[in-house]
PDB file of C-alpha atoms and ligand atoms in Angstrom:
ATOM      1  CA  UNK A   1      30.092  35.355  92.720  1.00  0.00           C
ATOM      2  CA  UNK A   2      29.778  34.369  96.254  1.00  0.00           C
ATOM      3  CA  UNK A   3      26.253  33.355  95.562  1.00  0.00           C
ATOM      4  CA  UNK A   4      27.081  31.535  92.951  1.00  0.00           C
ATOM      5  CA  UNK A   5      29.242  29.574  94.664  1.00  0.00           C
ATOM      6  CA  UNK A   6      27.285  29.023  97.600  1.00  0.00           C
ATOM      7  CA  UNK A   7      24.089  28.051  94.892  1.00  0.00           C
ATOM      8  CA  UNK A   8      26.486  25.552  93.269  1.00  0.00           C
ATOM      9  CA  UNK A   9      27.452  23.628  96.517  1.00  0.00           C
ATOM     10  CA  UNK A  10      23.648  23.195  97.398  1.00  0.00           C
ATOM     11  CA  UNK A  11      22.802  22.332  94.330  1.00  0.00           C
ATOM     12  CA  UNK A  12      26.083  19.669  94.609  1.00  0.00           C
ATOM     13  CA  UNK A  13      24.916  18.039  97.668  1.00  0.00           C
ATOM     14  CA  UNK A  14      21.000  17.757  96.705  1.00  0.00           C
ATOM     15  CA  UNK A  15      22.671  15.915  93.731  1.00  0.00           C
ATOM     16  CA  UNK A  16      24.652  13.645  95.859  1.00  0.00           C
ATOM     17  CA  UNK A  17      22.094  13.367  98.066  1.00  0.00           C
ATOM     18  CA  UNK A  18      19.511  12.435  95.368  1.00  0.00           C
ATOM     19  CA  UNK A  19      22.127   9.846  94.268  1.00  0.00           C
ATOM     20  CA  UNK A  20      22.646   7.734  96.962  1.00  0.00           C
ATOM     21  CA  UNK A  21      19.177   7.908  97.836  1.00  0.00           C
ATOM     22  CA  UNK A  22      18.183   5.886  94.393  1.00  0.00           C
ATOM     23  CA  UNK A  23      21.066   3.776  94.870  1.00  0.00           C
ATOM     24  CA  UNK A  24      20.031   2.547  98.754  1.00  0.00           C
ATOM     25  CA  UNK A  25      16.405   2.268  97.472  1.00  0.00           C
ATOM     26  CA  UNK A  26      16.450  -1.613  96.187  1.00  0.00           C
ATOM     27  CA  UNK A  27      12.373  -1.970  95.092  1.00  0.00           C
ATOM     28  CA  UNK A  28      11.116  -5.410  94.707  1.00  0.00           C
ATOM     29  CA  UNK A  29      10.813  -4.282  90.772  1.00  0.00           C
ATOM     30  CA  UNK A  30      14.731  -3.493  90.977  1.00  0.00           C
ATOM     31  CA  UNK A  31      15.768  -7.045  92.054  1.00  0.00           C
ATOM     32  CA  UNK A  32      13.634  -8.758  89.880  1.00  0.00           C
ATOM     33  CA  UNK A  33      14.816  -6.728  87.005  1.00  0.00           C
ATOM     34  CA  UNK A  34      18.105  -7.356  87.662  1.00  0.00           C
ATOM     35  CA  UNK A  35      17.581 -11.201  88.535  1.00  0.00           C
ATOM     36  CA  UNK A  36      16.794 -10.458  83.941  1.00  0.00           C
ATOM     37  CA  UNK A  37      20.157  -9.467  83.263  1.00  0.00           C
ATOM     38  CA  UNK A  38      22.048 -12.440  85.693  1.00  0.00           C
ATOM     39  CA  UNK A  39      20.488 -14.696  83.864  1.00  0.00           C
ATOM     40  CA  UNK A  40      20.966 -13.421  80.390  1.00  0.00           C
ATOM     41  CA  UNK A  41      24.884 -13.050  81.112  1.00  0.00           C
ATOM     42  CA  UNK A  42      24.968 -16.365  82.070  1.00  0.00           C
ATOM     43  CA  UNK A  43      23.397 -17.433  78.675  1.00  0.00           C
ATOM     44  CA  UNK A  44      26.256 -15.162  77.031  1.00  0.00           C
ATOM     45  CA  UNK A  45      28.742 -17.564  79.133  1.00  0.00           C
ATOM     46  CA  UNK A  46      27.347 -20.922  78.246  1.00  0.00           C
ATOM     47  CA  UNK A  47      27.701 -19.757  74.272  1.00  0.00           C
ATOM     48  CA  UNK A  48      30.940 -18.931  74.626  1.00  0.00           C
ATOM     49  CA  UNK A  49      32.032 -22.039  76.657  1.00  0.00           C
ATOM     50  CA  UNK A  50      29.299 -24.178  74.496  1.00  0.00           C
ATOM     51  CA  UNK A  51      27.602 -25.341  77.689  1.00  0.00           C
ATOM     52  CA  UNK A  52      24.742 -26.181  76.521  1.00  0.00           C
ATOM     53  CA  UNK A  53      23.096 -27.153  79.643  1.00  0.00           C
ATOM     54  CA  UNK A  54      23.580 -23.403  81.418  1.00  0.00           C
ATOM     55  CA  UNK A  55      21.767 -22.227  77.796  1.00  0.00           C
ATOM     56  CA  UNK A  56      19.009 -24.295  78.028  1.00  0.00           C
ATOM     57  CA  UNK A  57      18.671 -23.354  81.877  1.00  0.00           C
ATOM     58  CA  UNK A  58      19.138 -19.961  82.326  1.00  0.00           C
ATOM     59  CA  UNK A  59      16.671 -19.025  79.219  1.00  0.00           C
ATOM     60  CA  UNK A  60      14.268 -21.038  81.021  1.00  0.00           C
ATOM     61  CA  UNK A  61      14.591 -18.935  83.936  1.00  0.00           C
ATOM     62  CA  UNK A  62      14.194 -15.787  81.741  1.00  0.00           C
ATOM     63  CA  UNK A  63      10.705 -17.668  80.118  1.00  0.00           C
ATOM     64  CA  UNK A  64       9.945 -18.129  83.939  1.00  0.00           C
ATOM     65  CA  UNK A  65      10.528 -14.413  85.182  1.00  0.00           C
ATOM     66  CA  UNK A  66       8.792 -13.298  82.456  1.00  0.00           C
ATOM     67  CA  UNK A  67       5.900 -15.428  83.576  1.00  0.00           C
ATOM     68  CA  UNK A  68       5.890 -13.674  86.966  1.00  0.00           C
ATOM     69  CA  UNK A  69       3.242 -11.267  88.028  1.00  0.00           C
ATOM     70  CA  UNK A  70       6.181  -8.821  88.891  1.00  0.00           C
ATOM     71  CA  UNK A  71       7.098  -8.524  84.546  1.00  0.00           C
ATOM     72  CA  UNK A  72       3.869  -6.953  84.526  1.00  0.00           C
ATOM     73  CA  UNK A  73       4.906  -3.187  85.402  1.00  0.00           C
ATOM     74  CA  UNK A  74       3.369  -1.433  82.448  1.00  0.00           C
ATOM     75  CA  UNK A  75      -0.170  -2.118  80.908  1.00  0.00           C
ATOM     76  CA  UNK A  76       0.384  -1.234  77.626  1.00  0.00           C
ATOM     77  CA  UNK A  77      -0.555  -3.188  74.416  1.00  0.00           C
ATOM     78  CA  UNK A  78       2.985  -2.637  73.390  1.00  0.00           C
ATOM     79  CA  UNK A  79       4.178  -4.218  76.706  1.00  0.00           C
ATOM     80  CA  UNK A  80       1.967  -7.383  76.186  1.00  0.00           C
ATOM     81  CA  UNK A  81       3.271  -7.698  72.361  1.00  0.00           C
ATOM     82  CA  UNK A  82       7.194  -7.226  73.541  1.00  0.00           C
ATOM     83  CA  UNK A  83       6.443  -9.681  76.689  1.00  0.00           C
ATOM     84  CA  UNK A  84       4.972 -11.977  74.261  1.00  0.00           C
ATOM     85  CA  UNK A  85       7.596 -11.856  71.769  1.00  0.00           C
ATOM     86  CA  UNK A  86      10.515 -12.010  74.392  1.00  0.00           C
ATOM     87  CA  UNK A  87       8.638 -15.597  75.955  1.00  0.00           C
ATOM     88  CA  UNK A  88       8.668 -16.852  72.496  1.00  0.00           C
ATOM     89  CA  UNK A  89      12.441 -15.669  71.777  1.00  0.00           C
ATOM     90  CA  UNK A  90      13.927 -17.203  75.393  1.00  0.00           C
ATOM     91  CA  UNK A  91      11.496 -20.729  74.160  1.00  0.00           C
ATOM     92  CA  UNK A  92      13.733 -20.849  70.693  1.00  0.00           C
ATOM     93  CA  UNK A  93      16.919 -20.303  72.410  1.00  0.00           C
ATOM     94  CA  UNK A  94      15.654 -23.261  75.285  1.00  0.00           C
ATOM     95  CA  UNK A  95      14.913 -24.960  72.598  1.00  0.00           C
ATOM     96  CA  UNK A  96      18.039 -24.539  70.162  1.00  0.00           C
ATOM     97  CA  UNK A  97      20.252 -25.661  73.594  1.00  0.00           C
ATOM     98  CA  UNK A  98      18.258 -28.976  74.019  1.00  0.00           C
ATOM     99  CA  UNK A  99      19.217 -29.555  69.937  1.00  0.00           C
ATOM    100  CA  UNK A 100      22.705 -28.428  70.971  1.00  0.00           C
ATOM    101  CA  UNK A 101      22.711 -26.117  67.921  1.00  0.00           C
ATOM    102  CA  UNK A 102      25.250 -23.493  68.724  1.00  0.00           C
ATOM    103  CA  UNK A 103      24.467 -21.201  65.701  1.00  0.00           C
ATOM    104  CA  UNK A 104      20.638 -21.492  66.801  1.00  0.00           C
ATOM    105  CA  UNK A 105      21.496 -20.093  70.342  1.00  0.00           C
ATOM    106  CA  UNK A 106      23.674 -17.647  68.624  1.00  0.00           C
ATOM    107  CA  UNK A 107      21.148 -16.487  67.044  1.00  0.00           C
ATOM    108  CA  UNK A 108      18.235 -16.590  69.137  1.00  0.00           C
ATOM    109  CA  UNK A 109      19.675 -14.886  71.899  1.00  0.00           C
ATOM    110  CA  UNK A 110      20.486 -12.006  69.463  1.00  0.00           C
ATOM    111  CA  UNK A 111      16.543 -11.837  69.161  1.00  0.00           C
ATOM    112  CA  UNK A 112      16.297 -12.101  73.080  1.00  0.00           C
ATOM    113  CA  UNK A 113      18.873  -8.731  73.303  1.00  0.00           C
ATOM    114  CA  UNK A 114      16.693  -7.085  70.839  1.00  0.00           C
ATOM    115  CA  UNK A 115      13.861  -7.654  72.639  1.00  0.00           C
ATOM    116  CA  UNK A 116      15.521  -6.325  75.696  1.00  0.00           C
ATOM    117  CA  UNK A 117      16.377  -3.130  74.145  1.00  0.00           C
ATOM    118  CA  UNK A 118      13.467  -2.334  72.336  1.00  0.00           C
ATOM    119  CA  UNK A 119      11.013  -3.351  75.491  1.00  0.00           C
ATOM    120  CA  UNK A 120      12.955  -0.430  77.118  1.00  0.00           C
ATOM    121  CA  UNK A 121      12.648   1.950  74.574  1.00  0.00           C
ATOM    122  CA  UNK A 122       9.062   1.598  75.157  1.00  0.00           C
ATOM    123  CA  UNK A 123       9.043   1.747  78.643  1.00  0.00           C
ATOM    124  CA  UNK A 124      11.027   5.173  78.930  1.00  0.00           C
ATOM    125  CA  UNK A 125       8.584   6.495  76.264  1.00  0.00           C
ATOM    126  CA  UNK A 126       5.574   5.753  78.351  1.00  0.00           C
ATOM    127  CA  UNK A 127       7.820   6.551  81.503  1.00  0.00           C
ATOM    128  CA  UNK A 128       8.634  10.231  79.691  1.00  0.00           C
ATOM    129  CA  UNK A 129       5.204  10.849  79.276  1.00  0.00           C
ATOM    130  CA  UNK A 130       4.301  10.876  83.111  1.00  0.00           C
ATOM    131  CA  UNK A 131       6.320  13.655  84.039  1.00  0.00           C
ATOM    132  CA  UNK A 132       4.825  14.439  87.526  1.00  0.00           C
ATOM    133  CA  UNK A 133       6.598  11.127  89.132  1.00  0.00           C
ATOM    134  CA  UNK A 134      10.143  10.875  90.682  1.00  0.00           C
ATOM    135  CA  UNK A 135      12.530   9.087  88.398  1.00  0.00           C
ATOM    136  CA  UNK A 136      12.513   5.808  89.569  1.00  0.00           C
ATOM    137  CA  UNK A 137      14.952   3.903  87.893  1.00  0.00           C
ATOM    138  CA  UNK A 138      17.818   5.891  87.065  1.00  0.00           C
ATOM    139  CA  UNK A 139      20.052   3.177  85.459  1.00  0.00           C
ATOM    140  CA  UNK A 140      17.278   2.753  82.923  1.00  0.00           C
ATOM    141  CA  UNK A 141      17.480   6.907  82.106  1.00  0.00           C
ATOM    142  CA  UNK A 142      14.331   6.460  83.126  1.00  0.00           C
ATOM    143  CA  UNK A 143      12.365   9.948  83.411  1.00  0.00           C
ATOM    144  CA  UNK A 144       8.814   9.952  84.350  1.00  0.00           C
TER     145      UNK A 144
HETATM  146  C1  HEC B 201       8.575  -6.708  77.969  1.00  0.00           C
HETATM  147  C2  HEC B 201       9.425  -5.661  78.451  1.00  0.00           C
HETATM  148  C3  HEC B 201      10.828  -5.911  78.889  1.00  0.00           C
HETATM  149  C4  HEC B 201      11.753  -6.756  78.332  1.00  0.00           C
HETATM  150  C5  HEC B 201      11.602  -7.650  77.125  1.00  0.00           C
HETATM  151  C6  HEC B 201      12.945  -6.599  79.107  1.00  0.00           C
HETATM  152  N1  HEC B 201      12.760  -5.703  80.117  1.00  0.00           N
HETATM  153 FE1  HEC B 201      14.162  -5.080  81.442  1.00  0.00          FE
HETATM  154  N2  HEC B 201      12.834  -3.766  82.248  1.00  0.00           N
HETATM  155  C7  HEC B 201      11.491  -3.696  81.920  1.00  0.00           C
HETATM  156  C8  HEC B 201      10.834  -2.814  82.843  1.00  0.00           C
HETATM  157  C9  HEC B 201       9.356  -2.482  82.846  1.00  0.00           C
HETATM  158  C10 HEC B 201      11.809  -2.331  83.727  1.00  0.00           C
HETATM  159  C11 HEC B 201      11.639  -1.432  84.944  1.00  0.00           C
HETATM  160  C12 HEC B 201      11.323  -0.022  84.631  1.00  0.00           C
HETATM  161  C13 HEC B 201      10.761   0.683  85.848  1.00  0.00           C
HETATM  162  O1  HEC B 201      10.323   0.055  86.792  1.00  0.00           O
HETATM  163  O2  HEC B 201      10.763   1.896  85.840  1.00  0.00           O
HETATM  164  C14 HEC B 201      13.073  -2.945  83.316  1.00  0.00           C
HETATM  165  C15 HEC B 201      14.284  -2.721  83.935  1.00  0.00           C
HETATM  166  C16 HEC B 201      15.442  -3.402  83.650  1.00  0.00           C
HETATM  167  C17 HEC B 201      16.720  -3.156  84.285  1.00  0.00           C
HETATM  168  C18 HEC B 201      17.025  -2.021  85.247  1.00  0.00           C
HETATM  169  C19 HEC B 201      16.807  -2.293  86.685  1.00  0.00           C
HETATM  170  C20 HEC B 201      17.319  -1.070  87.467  1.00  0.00           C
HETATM  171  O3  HEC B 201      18.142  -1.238  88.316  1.00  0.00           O
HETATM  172  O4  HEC B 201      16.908   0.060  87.184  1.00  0.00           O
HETATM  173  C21 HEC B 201      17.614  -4.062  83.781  1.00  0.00           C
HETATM  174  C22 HEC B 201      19.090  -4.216  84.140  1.00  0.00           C
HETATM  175  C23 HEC B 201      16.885  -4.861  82.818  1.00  0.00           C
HETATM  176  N3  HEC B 201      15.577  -4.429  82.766  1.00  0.00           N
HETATM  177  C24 HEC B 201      17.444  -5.890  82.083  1.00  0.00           C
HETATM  178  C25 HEC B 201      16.813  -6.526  81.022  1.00  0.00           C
HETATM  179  C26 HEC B 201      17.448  -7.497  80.165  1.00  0.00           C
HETATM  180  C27 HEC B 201      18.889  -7.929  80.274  1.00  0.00           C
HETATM  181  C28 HEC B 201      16.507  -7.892  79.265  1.00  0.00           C
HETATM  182  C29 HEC B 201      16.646  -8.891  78.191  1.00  0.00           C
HETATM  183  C30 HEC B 201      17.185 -10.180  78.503  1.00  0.00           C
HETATM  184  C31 HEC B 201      15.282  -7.157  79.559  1.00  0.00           C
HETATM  185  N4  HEC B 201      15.503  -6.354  80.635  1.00  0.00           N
HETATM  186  C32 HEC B 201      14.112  -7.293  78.845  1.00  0.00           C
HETATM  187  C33 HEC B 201      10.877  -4.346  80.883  1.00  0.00           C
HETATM  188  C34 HEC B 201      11.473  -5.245  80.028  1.00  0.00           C
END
């Protein structure tokens, strides 16, 4: 019982440990990811407050980022087609802003958090497959 105990609380702290470990370690990749999701919440504020201008802008910084040498983690031909598609999504919804069509944002930013979602499925199943690294990005349920 003892041991068990005693296993338990080791086991606790190498968690804890383990945690704040992957939280402290900011990679390059981690920023830029996350520089992704600023910029797509701000195009979720600029459709609800019909700014049309903070549309228009921040999906041209996702068409940017995506652009970047750093989007290009994975060399898959999956990864290509979803980078591909997600340029040509954020280029609609730049587009739909400058034609201040509200419904046309609407909806292409829909497409954009599609894109988002099913980029990342592929990701952690190419990620799942390489089981002999350290689990980089936790947030992600990343497991590789
Ligand atoms: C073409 C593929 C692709 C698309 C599209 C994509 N991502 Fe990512 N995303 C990635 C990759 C690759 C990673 C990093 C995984 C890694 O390094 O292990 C990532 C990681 C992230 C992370 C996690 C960073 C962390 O702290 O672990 C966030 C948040 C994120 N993306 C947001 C978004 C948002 C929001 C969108 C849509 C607007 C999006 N992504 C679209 C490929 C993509």
């Amino acid at each position: 019982m003892k041991r068990t105990i005693g296993l338990a609380v080791v086991l606790g702290m190498g968690m804890l440990l383990a945690t704040t470990e992957g939280e402290q370690a900011e990679t390059p990749v981690k920023t830029f990811m996350h520089a992704k999701l600023a910029h797509s919440q701000s195009v979720l504020e600029g459709l609800a407050i019909e700014n049309f201008d903070q549309i228009a802008k921040s999906a041209q910084s996702l068409t940017l980022l995506s652009e970047e040498a750093g989007w290009r983690v994975i060399q898959t031909a999956e990864y290509t087609r979803q980078s591909d598609l997600f340029r040509r999504n954020t280029r609609a919804l730049t587009e739909a802003a400058r034609k201040q069509n509200l419904d046309g944002c609407t909806l292409a930013f829909v497409q954009v958090t599609l894109n988002c979602v099913e980029c990342h499925k592929h990701v952690r199943s190419v990620q799942q497959a390489r089981l002999d690294v350290p689990n980089p990005m936790p947030s992600l349920g990343l497991t590789r």
